[in-house]
Amino acid sequence: MCRLFGMLSTEPTDAHRYLLDDPCSIYNQSRSDPRRLQGDGWGLGFYVDGTPRLVKSEKPIYTELGRFTSVIEPLSSRLILAHIRRASNPRGLPRERIISAECSQPFMYGRYIFVHNGSINIPDEVMEVLGKWRSRVEGLNDSEVYFWFLMREMEENGVGLPEAIRRFQSTLSDLWEDCRDRHPDKDSPYSILNIILTDGERIYAYTGYDEERYGSVKSLCFGDQPCFEMSYVHTPEKLVVSSEKTNRNEDWQPLRNGHLLTGEVIDGTVRVDIQRV
């Protein structure tokens, strides 16, 4: 389980409220439940004069409040993504191999910035189908193979994100049929496919998880929504998406399972479209 955040605004804006100040800010989400601490790294992605930038750490965010604050205090951007990590380890590797700045999110390629919550349980099998894109994988975070699969489909094969997600799910299903006997300790090819992605103009958020398995798990802070159902708040000036709502005084809406949200600025106003994938 990780924590995701994304914000799109019509003008450069700070996200201090959602990242730190709110009662269920992404920072507070990281430590709100001692049984589910998000302590395996953190990162921010944003744009400076249209150029994507990342700040990442492998340390628990709640031990680096000073550094985190020093990054977000001056930060003002039309697009901001954040990720707090609770590491998955489907390969069963020693912990020191999966906790690093390279394994922390966001991941970036060209103009794209990406964050994921969940586990890809057969990352090596996915690596095998990446072709030349396999060489771009830098760390041992299973989320990274998800990212590069989507990038390959969008950049090399020219499909949109909805189709890229569908192809990833189909590929996982096909691979699982071939390899499940080699993984007796696993009962599915993935756990959760929740992502937030931006191309520097639009922001995309997708909620995808097994409701039968995880639907009864409640959110970390307020405990009043499914844990893996993301939420968003939309005004003409901004769109905020988070793993769960960060406050109770804005009109947060659920991003239902299996749905993809697209936000973009059109004629000076943030517009939102939601489609089933």
PDB file of C-alpha atoms in Angstrom:
ATOM      1  CA  MET A   1       0.000   0.000   0.000  1.00  0.00           C
ATOM      2  CA  CYS A   2       1.283   3.460  -0.918  1.00  0.00           C
ATOM      3  CA  ARG A   3      -0.212   6.952  -0.830  1.00  0.00           C
ATOM      4  CA  LEU A   4      -0.839   8.923  -4.030  1.00  0.00           C
ATOM      5  CA  PHE A   5      -1.549  12.591  -4.678  1.00  0.00           C
ATOM      6  CA  GLY A   6      -1.983  14.717  -7.775  1.00  0.00           C
ATOM      7  CA  MET A   7      -3.071  18.298  -8.408  1.00  0.00           C
ATOM      8  CA  LEU A   8      -3.809  20.228 -11.605  1.00  0.00           C
ATOM      9  CA  SER A   9      -4.598  23.941 -11.477  1.00  0.00           C
ATOM     10  CA  THR A  10      -5.208  26.740 -13.925  1.00  0.00           C
ATOM     11  CA  GLU A  11      -2.333  28.785 -12.479  1.00  0.00           C
ATOM     12  CA  PRO A  12       0.816  27.805 -10.574  1.00  0.00           C
ATOM     13  CA  THR A  13      -0.408  26.873  -7.104  1.00  0.00           C
ATOM     14  CA  ASP A  14       1.034  25.434  -3.915  1.00  0.00           C
ATOM     15  CA  ALA A  15      -0.274  22.137  -2.532  1.00  0.00           C
ATOM     16  CA  HIS A  16       0.869  22.710   1.051  1.00  0.00           C
ATOM     17  CA  ARG A  17      -2.608  22.196   2.451  1.00  0.00           C
ATOM     18  CA  TYR A  18      -3.104  18.768   0.907  1.00  0.00           C
ATOM     19  CA  LEU A  19       0.464  17.598   1.366  1.00  0.00           C
ATOM     20  CA  LEU A  20       0.996  18.685   4.973  1.00  0.00           C
ATOM     21  CA  ASP A  21      -1.647  20.824   6.708  1.00  0.00           C
ATOM     22  CA  ASP A  22      -4.946  18.991   6.296  1.00  0.00           C
ATOM     23  CA  PRO A  23      -6.012  16.535   9.017  1.00  0.00           C
ATOM     24  CA  CYS A  24      -5.627  13.714   6.492  1.00  0.00           C
ATOM     25  CA  SER A  25      -2.881  15.280   4.371  1.00  0.00           C
ATOM     26  CA  ILE A  26      -0.714  12.847   2.478  1.00  0.00           C
ATOM     27  CA  TYR A  27       1.919  13.361   5.187  1.00  0.00           C
ATOM     28  CA  ASN A  28      -0.566  12.497   7.923  1.00  0.00           C
ATOM     29  CA  GLN A  29      -1.774   9.501   5.927  1.00  0.00           C
ATOM     30  CA  SER A  30       1.755   8.116   6.102  1.00  0.00           C
ATOM     31  CA  ARG A  31       1.624   7.660   9.877  1.00  0.00           C
ATOM     32  CA  SER A  32      -2.066   7.723  10.816  1.00  0.00           C
ATOM     33  CA  ASP A  33      -2.291   3.949  11.339  1.00  0.00           C
ATOM     34  CA  PRO A  34       0.696   2.459  13.224  1.00  0.00           C
ATOM     35  CA  ARG A  35      -0.194  -0.961  11.764  1.00  0.00           C
ATOM     36  CA  ARG A  36       0.043   0.402   8.222  1.00  0.00           C
ATOM     37  CA  LEU A  37       2.911   2.892   8.295  1.00  0.00           C
ATOM     38  CA  GLN A  38       4.051   4.249   4.932  1.00  0.00           C
ATOM     39  CA  GLY A  39       7.732   4.316   5.778  1.00  0.00           C
ATOM     40  CA  ASP A  40       9.714   3.173   2.752  1.00  0.00           C
ATOM     41  CA  GLY A  41      10.422   6.423   0.917  1.00  0.00           C
ATOM     42  CA  TRP A  42       8.685   9.395  -0.633  1.00  0.00           C
ATOM     43  CA  GLY A  43       8.838  11.626  -3.668  1.00  0.00           C
ATOM     44  CA  LEU A  44       7.432  14.653  -5.460  1.00  0.00           C
ATOM     45  CA  GLY A  45       7.077  15.398  -9.161  1.00  0.00           C
ATOM     46  CA  PHE A  46       6.335  18.824 -10.628  1.00  0.00           C
ATOM     47  CA  TYR A  47       7.142  21.121 -13.527  1.00  0.00           C
ATOM     48  CA  VAL A  48       9.399  24.185 -13.614  1.00  0.00           C
ATOM     49  CA  ASP A  49       8.856  26.284 -16.748  1.00  0.00           C
ATOM     50  CA  GLY A  50       7.370  23.201 -18.382  1.00  0.00           C
ATOM     51  CA  THR A  51      10.280  20.922 -17.467  1.00  0.00           C
ATOM     52  CA  PRO A  52       9.542  17.924 -15.205  1.00  0.00           C
ATOM     53  CA  ARG A  53      11.450  17.677 -11.944  1.00  0.00           C
ATOM     54  CA  LEU A  54      11.621  14.970  -9.275  1.00  0.00           C
ATOM     55  CA  VAL A  55      12.642  14.994  -5.622  1.00  0.00           C
ATOM     56  CA  LYS A  56      12.926  11.522  -4.069  1.00  0.00           C
ATOM     57  CA  SER A  57      14.097   9.903  -0.848  1.00  0.00           C
ATOM     58  CA  GLU A  58      14.338   6.336   0.396  1.00  0.00           C
ATOM     59  CA  LYS A  59      13.760   7.401   4.014  1.00  0.00           C
ATOM     60  CA  PRO A  60      10.451   7.448   5.924  1.00  0.00           C
ATOM     61  CA  ILE A  61       8.746  10.756   5.280  1.00  0.00           C
ATOM     62  CA  TYR A  62       7.856  11.112   8.964  1.00  0.00           C
ATOM     63  CA  THR A  63      11.581  11.151   9.781  1.00  0.00           C
ATOM     64  CA  GLU A  64      12.264  13.810   7.131  1.00  0.00           C
ATOM     65  CA  LEU A  65       9.590  16.378   7.907  1.00  0.00           C
ATOM     66  CA  GLY A  66      12.152  19.182   7.684  1.00  0.00           C
ATOM     67  CA  ARG A  67      13.324  18.186   4.226  1.00  0.00           C
ATOM     68  CA  PHE A  68       9.786  17.524   3.011  1.00  0.00           C
ATOM     69  CA  THR A  69       8.674  20.944   4.255  1.00  0.00           C
ATOM     70  CA  SER A  70      11.679  22.664   2.683  1.00  0.00           C
ATOM     71  CA  VAL A  71      10.695  21.208  -0.699  1.00  0.00           C
ATOM     72  CA  ILE A  72       6.978  22.008  -0.601  1.00  0.00           C
ATOM     73  CA  GLU A  73       7.168  25.467   1.029  1.00  0.00           C
ATOM     74  CA  PRO A  74       8.445  27.257  -2.115  1.00  0.00           C
ATOM     75  CA  LEU A  75       6.786  24.845  -4.551  1.00  0.00           C
ATOM     76  CA  SER A  76       4.247  26.391  -6.905  1.00  0.00           C
ATOM     77  CA  SER A  77       3.277  24.552 -10.076  1.00  0.00           C
ATOM     78  CA  ARG A  78       0.257  23.823 -12.254  1.00  0.00           C
ATOM     79  CA  LEU A  79       0.909  20.102 -11.866  1.00  0.00           C
ATOM     80  CA  ILE A  80       2.160  18.395  -8.712  1.00  0.00           C
ATOM     81  CA  LEU A  81       2.348  14.670  -7.963  1.00  0.00           C
ATOM     82  CA  ALA A  82       3.391  13.045  -4.694  1.00  0.00           C
ATOM     83  CA  HIS A  83       4.001   9.485  -3.543  1.00  0.00           C
ATOM     84  CA  ILE A  84       4.630   7.928  -0.150  1.00  0.00           C
ATOM     85  CA  ARG A  85       5.818   4.340  -0.244  1.00  0.00           C
ATOM     86  CA  ARG A  86       5.006   1.208   1.687  1.00  0.00           C
ATOM     87  CA  ALA A  87       7.144  -1.219  -0.258  1.00  0.00           C
ATOM     88  CA  SER A  88       5.822  -4.365  -1.848  1.00  0.00           C
ATOM     89  CA  ASN A  89       8.291  -7.194  -2.342  1.00  0.00           C
ATOM     90  CA  PRO A  90       6.896  -9.828  -4.715  1.00  0.00           C
ATOM     91  CA  ARG A  91      10.386 -11.171  -5.486  1.00  0.00           C
ATOM     92  CA  GLY A  92      11.114 -11.829  -1.797  1.00  0.00           C
ATOM     93  CA  LEU A  93      14.339  -9.812  -1.905  1.00  0.00           C
ATOM     94  CA  PRO A  94      16.325  -8.592   1.117  1.00  0.00           C
ATOM     95  CA  ARG A  95      14.852  -5.317   2.309  1.00  0.00           C
ATOM     96  CA  GLU A  96      18.025  -3.331   1.646  1.00  0.00           C
ATOM     97  CA  ARG A  97      17.739  -4.121  -2.070  1.00  0.00           C
ATOM     98  CA  ILE A  98      14.241  -2.683  -2.489  1.00  0.00           C
ATOM     99  CA  ILE A  99      14.643   0.477  -0.392  1.00  0.00           C
ATOM    100  CA  SER A 100      16.536   3.086  -2.397  1.00  0.00           C
ATOM    101  CA  ALA A 101      16.036   6.412  -4.133  1.00  0.00           C
ATOM    102  CA  GLU A 102      15.848   4.533  -7.449  1.00  0.00           C
ATOM    103  CA  CYS A 103      12.978   2.439  -6.101  1.00  0.00           C
ATOM    104  CA  SER A 104      11.133   5.459  -4.711  1.00  0.00           C
ATOM    105  CA  GLN A 105       8.449   7.102  -6.813  1.00  0.00           C
ATOM    106  CA  PRO A 106       7.516   9.076  -8.896  1.00  0.00           C
ATOM    107  CA  PHE A 107       9.017   7.643 -12.061  1.00  0.00           C
ATOM    108  CA  MET A 108       9.630   9.917 -15.032  1.00  0.00           C
ATOM    109  CA  TYR A 109      10.031   9.545 -18.775  1.00  0.00           C
ATOM    110  CA  GLY A 110      10.197  12.542 -21.085  1.00  0.00           C
ATOM    111  CA  ARG A 111       7.266  14.749 -20.134  1.00  0.00           C
ATOM    112  CA  TYR A 112       5.515  12.000 -18.115  1.00  0.00           C
ATOM    113  CA  ILE A 113       5.453  11.650 -14.322  1.00  0.00           C
ATOM    114  CA  PHE A 114       3.857   8.549 -12.761  1.00  0.00           C
ATOM    115  CA  VAL A 115       2.933   7.128  -9.340  1.00  0.00           C
ATOM    116  CA  HIS A 116       1.396   3.747  -8.463  1.00  0.00           C
ATOM    117  CA  ASN A 117      -0.187   2.132  -5.423  1.00  0.00           C
ATOM    118  CA  GLY A 118      -0.232  -1.649  -5.423  1.00  0.00           C
ATOM    119  CA  SER A 119       1.867  -4.683  -6.218  1.00  0.00           C
ATOM    120  CA  ILE A 120       2.681  -6.319  -9.538  1.00  0.00           C
ATOM    121  CA  ASN A 121       3.200  -9.858  -8.293  1.00  0.00           C
ATOM    122  CA  ILE A 122       4.949 -11.194 -11.419  1.00  0.00           C
ATOM    123  CA  PRO A 123       7.345  -8.348 -12.309  1.00  0.00           C
ATOM    124  CA  ASP A 124       9.987 -10.563 -13.913  1.00  0.00           C
ATOM    125  CA  GLU A 125       7.444 -12.032 -16.307  1.00  0.00           C
ATOM    126  CA  VAL A 126       6.309  -8.524 -17.268  1.00  0.00           C
ATOM    127  CA  MET A 127       9.951  -7.540 -17.775  1.00  0.00           C
ATOM    128  CA  GLU A 128      10.266 -10.307 -20.339  1.00  0.00           C
ATOM    129  CA  VAL A 129       7.617  -8.741 -22.595  1.00  0.00           C
ATOM    130  CA  LEU A 130       8.970  -5.182 -22.421  1.00  0.00           C
ATOM    131  CA  GLY A 131      11.404  -5.717 -25.280  1.00  0.00           C
ATOM    132  CA  LYS A 132      13.884  -2.856 -25.626  1.00  0.00           C
ATOM    133  CA  TRP A 133      12.034  -0.923 -22.907  1.00  0.00           C
ATOM    134  CA  ARG A 134      13.344  -3.422 -20.377  1.00  0.00           C
ATOM    135  CA  SER A 135      16.689  -1.613 -20.346  1.00  0.00           C
ATOM    136  CA  ARG A 136      14.995   1.474 -18.923  1.00  0.00           C
ATOM    137  CA  VAL A 137      14.097  -0.257 -15.650  1.00  0.00           C
ATOM    138  CA  GLU A 138      16.517   1.155 -13.075  1.00  0.00           C
ATOM    139  CA  GLY A 139      15.460  -0.367  -9.766  1.00  0.00           C
ATOM    140  CA  LEU A 140      13.753  -3.353  -8.161  1.00  0.00           C
ATOM    141  CA  ASN A 141      10.370  -1.746  -7.577  1.00  0.00           C
ATOM    142  CA  ASP A 142       7.674  -3.843  -9.241  1.00  0.00           C
ATOM    143  CA  SER A 143       5.701  -0.639  -9.907  1.00  0.00           C
ATOM    144  CA  GLU A 144       8.400   0.402 -12.346  1.00  0.00           C
ATOM    145  CA  VAL A 145       7.578  -2.413 -14.785  1.00  0.00           C
ATOM    146  CA  TYR A 146       3.955  -1.214 -14.794  1.00  0.00           C
ATOM    147  CA  PHE A 147       5.161   2.280 -15.667  1.00  0.00           C
ATOM    148  CA  TRP A 148       7.387   1.141 -18.520  1.00  0.00           C
ATOM    149  CA  PHE A 149       4.701  -1.116 -19.960  1.00  0.00           C
ATOM    150  CA  LEU A 150       2.334   1.854 -20.154  1.00  0.00           C
ATOM    151  CA  MET A 151       5.050   4.058 -21.662  1.00  0.00           C
ATOM    152  CA  ARG A 152       5.824   1.455 -24.305  1.00  0.00           C
ATOM    153  CA  GLU A 153       2.186   1.152 -25.304  1.00  0.00           C
ATOM    154  CA  MET A 154       1.644   4.913 -25.428  1.00  0.00           C
ATOM    155  CA  GLU A 155       4.930   6.003 -26.969  1.00  0.00           C
ATOM    156  CA  GLU A 156       5.849   3.080 -29.235  1.00  0.00           C
ATOM    157  CA  ASN A 157       2.447   1.658 -30.093  1.00  0.00           C
ATOM    158  CA  GLY A 158       0.585   4.969 -30.102  1.00  0.00           C
ATOM    159  CA  VAL A 159      -2.377   4.014 -27.925  1.00  0.00           C
ATOM    160  CA  GLY A 160      -4.059   6.186 -25.314  1.00  0.00           C
ATOM    161  CA  LEU A 161      -3.867   5.523 -21.596  1.00  0.00           C
ATOM    162  CA  PRO A 162      -7.242   3.699 -21.374  1.00  0.00           C
ATOM    163  CA  GLU A 163      -6.158   1.157 -23.970  1.00  0.00           C
ATOM    164  CA  ALA A 164      -2.677   0.892 -22.423  1.00  0.00           C
ATOM    165  CA  ILE A 165      -4.252  -0.009 -19.066  1.00  0.00           C
ATOM    166  CA  ARG A 166      -6.504  -2.585 -20.719  1.00  0.00           C
ATOM    167  CA  ARG A 167      -3.511  -4.114 -22.501  1.00  0.00           C
ATOM    168  CA  PHE A 168      -1.587  -4.290 -19.244  1.00  0.00           C
ATOM    169  CA  GLN A 169      -4.432  -6.087 -17.511  1.00  0.00           C
ATOM    170  CA  SER A 170      -4.797  -8.497 -20.430  1.00  0.00           C
ATOM    171  CA  THR A 171      -1.050  -9.146 -20.504  1.00  0.00           C
ATOM    172  CA  LEU A 172      -1.009  -9.844 -16.769  1.00  0.00           C
ATOM    173  CA  SER A 173      -3.853 -12.312 -17.194  1.00  0.00           C
ATOM    174  CA  ASP A 174      -2.115 -14.117 -20.058  1.00  0.00           C
ATOM    175  CA  LEU A 175       1.223 -14.233 -18.255  1.00  0.00           C
ATOM    176  CA  TRP A 176      -0.449 -15.528 -15.120  1.00  0.00           C
ATOM    177  CA  GLU A 177      -1.971 -18.437 -16.983  1.00  0.00           C
ATOM    178  CA  ASP A 178       1.508 -19.439 -18.119  1.00  0.00           C
ATOM    179  CA  CYS A 179       3.438 -18.867 -14.889  1.00  0.00           C
ATOM    180  CA  ARG A 180       1.097 -19.430 -11.936  1.00  0.00           C
ATOM    181  CA  ASP A 181       2.525 -22.901 -11.264  1.00  0.00           C
ATOM    182  CA  ARG A 182       5.911 -21.266 -10.665  1.00  0.00           C
ATOM    183  CA  HIS A 183       4.419 -19.027  -7.966  1.00  0.00           C
ATOM    184  CA  PRO A 184       2.634 -21.277  -5.458  1.00  0.00           C
ATOM    185  CA  ASP A 185       2.928 -18.507  -2.855  1.00  0.00           C
ATOM    186  CA  LYS A 186       0.792 -16.123  -4.953  1.00  0.00           C
ATOM    187  CA  ASP A 187      -2.867 -16.270  -5.913  1.00  0.00           C
ATOM    188  CA  SER A 188      -3.076 -13.401  -8.415  1.00  0.00           C
ATOM    189  CA  PRO A 189      -0.800 -11.495 -10.813  1.00  0.00           C
ATOM    190  CA  TYR A 190      -1.377  -8.150  -9.063  1.00  0.00           C
ATOM    191  CA  SER A 191      -3.061  -6.584  -6.057  1.00  0.00           C
ATOM    192  CA  ILE A 192      -3.908  -2.983  -6.957  1.00  0.00           C
ATOM    193  CA  LEU A 193      -3.372  -0.954 -10.147  1.00  0.00           C
ATOM    194  CA  ASN A 194      -4.143   2.548  -8.836  1.00  0.00           C
ATOM    195  CA  ILE A 195      -2.123   5.228 -10.638  1.00  0.00           C
ATOM    196  CA  ILE A 196      -1.818   8.954 -11.169  1.00  0.00           C
ATOM    197  CA  LEU A 197      -0.053  10.051 -14.364  1.00  0.00           C
ATOM    198  CA  THR A 198       0.586  13.414 -15.956  1.00  0.00           C
ATOM    199  CA  ASP A 199       1.987  14.377 -19.348  1.00  0.00           C
ATOM    200  CA  GLY A 200       2.629  17.974 -18.320  1.00  0.00           C
ATOM    201  CA  GLU A 201      -0.748  19.156 -19.593  1.00  0.00           C
ATOM    202  CA  ARG A 202      -3.334  16.657 -18.406  1.00  0.00           C
ATOM    203  CA  ILE A 203      -3.611  14.598 -15.258  1.00  0.00           C
ATOM    204  CA  TYR A 204      -4.959  11.056 -15.222  1.00  0.00           C
ATOM    205  CA  ALA A 205      -6.032   8.940 -12.257  1.00  0.00           C
ATOM    206  CA  TYR A 206      -7.133   5.319 -12.372  1.00  0.00           C
ATOM    207  CA  THR A 207      -8.655   3.220  -9.596  1.00  0.00           C
ATOM    208  CA  GLY A 208      -8.308  -0.523 -10.144  1.00  0.00           C
ATOM    209  CA  TYR A 209      -8.429  -3.180  -7.427  1.00  0.00           C
ATOM    210  CA  ASP A 210     -10.085  -6.472  -6.463  1.00  0.00           C
ATOM    211  CA  GLU A 211     -13.217  -5.371  -4.618  1.00  0.00           C
ATOM    212  CA  GLU A 212     -14.010  -8.881  -3.461  1.00  0.00           C
ATOM    213  CA  ARG A 213     -10.644  -9.135  -1.749  1.00  0.00           C
ATOM    214  CA  TYR A 214     -10.020  -5.575  -0.606  1.00  0.00           C
ATOM    215  CA  GLY A 215     -13.425  -3.883  -0.592  1.00  0.00           C
ATOM    216  CA  SER A 216     -13.907  -4.200   3.168  1.00  0.00           C
ATOM    217  CA  VAL A 217     -10.558  -2.561   4.011  1.00  0.00           C
ATOM    218  CA  LYS A 218     -11.132   1.018   5.169  1.00  0.00           C
ATOM    219  CA  SER A 219      -9.159   4.197   4.517  1.00  0.00           C
ATOM    220  CA  LEU A 220      -6.264   5.101   6.799  1.00  0.00           C
ATOM    221  CA  CYS A 221      -7.342   8.416   8.295  1.00  0.00           C
ATOM    222  CA  PHE A 222     -11.096   8.906   8.419  1.00  0.00           C
ATOM    223  CA  GLY A 223     -11.911   5.226   7.946  1.00  0.00           C
ATOM    224  CA  ASP A 224     -15.119   6.050   6.088  1.00  0.00           C
ATOM    225  CA  GLN A 225     -14.357   4.881   2.543  1.00  0.00           C
ATOM    226  CA  PRO A 226     -12.811   1.849   0.842  1.00  0.00           C
ATOM    227  CA  CYS A 227      -9.066   2.008   1.345  1.00  0.00           C
ATOM    228  CA  PHE A 228      -8.206   1.635  -2.335  1.00  0.00           C
ATOM    229  CA  GLU A 229     -10.937   3.830  -3.805  1.00  0.00           C
ATOM    230  CA  MET A 230      -9.301   7.154  -4.621  1.00  0.00           C
ATOM    231  CA  SER A 231     -11.064  10.479  -4.102  1.00  0.00           C
ATOM    232  CA  TYR A 232     -11.037  13.764  -5.963  1.00  0.00           C
ATOM    233  CA  VAL A 233     -12.237  17.328  -5.523  1.00  0.00           C
ATOM    234  CA  HIS A 234     -12.883  19.517  -8.561  1.00  0.00           C
ATOM    235  CA  THR A 235     -13.452  23.247  -8.940  1.00  0.00           C
ATOM    236  CA  PRO A 236     -13.101  25.478 -12.011  1.00  0.00           C
ATOM    237  CA  GLU A 237      -9.609  26.406 -10.781  1.00  0.00           C
ATOM    238  CA  LYS A 238      -8.195  23.067  -9.669  1.00  0.00           C
ATOM    239  CA  LEU A 239      -8.469  19.294  -9.539  1.00  0.00           C
ATOM    240  CA  VAL A 240      -7.039  17.339  -6.616  1.00  0.00           C
ATOM    241  CA  VAL A 241      -6.812  13.533  -6.549  1.00  0.00           C
ATOM    242  CA  SER A 242      -5.686  11.600  -3.496  1.00  0.00           C
ATOM    243  CA  SER A 243      -5.605   8.043  -2.200  1.00  0.00           C
ATOM    244  CA  GLU A 244      -8.242   9.290   0.222  1.00  0.00           C
ATOM    245  CA  LYS A 245      -9.795  12.651   0.966  1.00  0.00           C
ATOM    246  CA  THR A 246      -7.532  14.927   2.977  1.00  0.00           C
ATOM    247  CA  ASN A 247     -10.277  16.942   4.692  1.00  0.00           C
ATOM    248  CA  ARG A 248     -14.018  16.931   5.307  1.00  0.00           C
ATOM    249  CA  ASN A 249     -14.845  20.496   4.289  1.00  0.00           C
ATOM    250  CA  GLU A 250     -14.478  20.147   0.519  1.00  0.00           C
ATOM    251  CA  ASP A 251     -16.786  18.315  -1.858  1.00  0.00           C
ATOM    252  CA  TRP A 252     -14.745  15.147  -2.343  1.00  0.00           C
ATOM    253  CA  GLN A 253     -16.079  12.547  -4.750  1.00  0.00           C
ATOM    254  CA  PRO A 254     -15.131   8.868  -5.069  1.00  0.00           C
ATOM    255  CA  LEU A 255     -13.206   7.657  -8.097  1.00  0.00           C
ATOM    256  CA  ARG A 256     -14.936   4.315  -8.424  1.00  0.00           C
ATOM    257  CA  ASN A 257     -13.181   1.056  -9.106  1.00  0.00           C
ATOM    258  CA  GLY A 258     -12.416   0.489 -12.786  1.00  0.00           C
ATOM    259  CA  HIS A 259     -12.733   4.168 -13.701  1.00  0.00           C
ATOM    260  CA  LEU A 260     -10.216   6.557 -15.236  1.00  0.00           C
ATOM    261  CA  LEU A 261     -10.373  10.284 -14.553  1.00  0.00           C
ATOM    262  CA  THR A 262      -8.860  12.792 -16.979  1.00  0.00           C
ATOM    263  CA  GLY A 263      -8.386  16.421 -15.989  1.00  0.00           C
ATOM    264  CA  GLU A 264      -7.241  19.230 -18.259  1.00  0.00           C
ATOM    265  CA  VAL A 265      -7.461  22.990 -18.522  1.00  0.00           C
ATOM    266  CA  ILE A 266      -9.710  24.154 -21.368  1.00  0.00           C
ATOM    267  CA  ASP A 267     -10.369  27.869 -21.932  1.00  0.00           C
ATOM    268  CA  GLY A 268      -8.999  28.712 -18.500  1.00  0.00           C
ATOM    269  CA  THR A 269     -11.151  26.187 -16.631  1.00  0.00           C
ATOM    270  CA  VAL A 270     -10.300  22.762 -15.245  1.00  0.00           C
ATOM    271  CA  ARG A 271     -12.502  20.166 -16.954  1.00  0.00           C
ATOM    272  CA  VAL A 272     -12.921  16.563 -15.817  1.00  0.00           C
ATOM    273  CA  ASP A 273     -13.960  13.458 -17.725  1.00  0.00           C
ATOM    274  CA  ILE A 274     -14.479  10.016 -16.177  1.00  0.00           C
ATOM    275  CA  GLN A 275     -14.736   6.806 -18.164  1.00  0.00           C
ATOM    276  CA  ARG A 276     -14.885   3.136 -17.348  1.00  0.00           C
ATOM    277  CA  VAL A 277     -11.825   1.157 -18.443  1.00  0.00           C
TER     278      VAL A 277
END
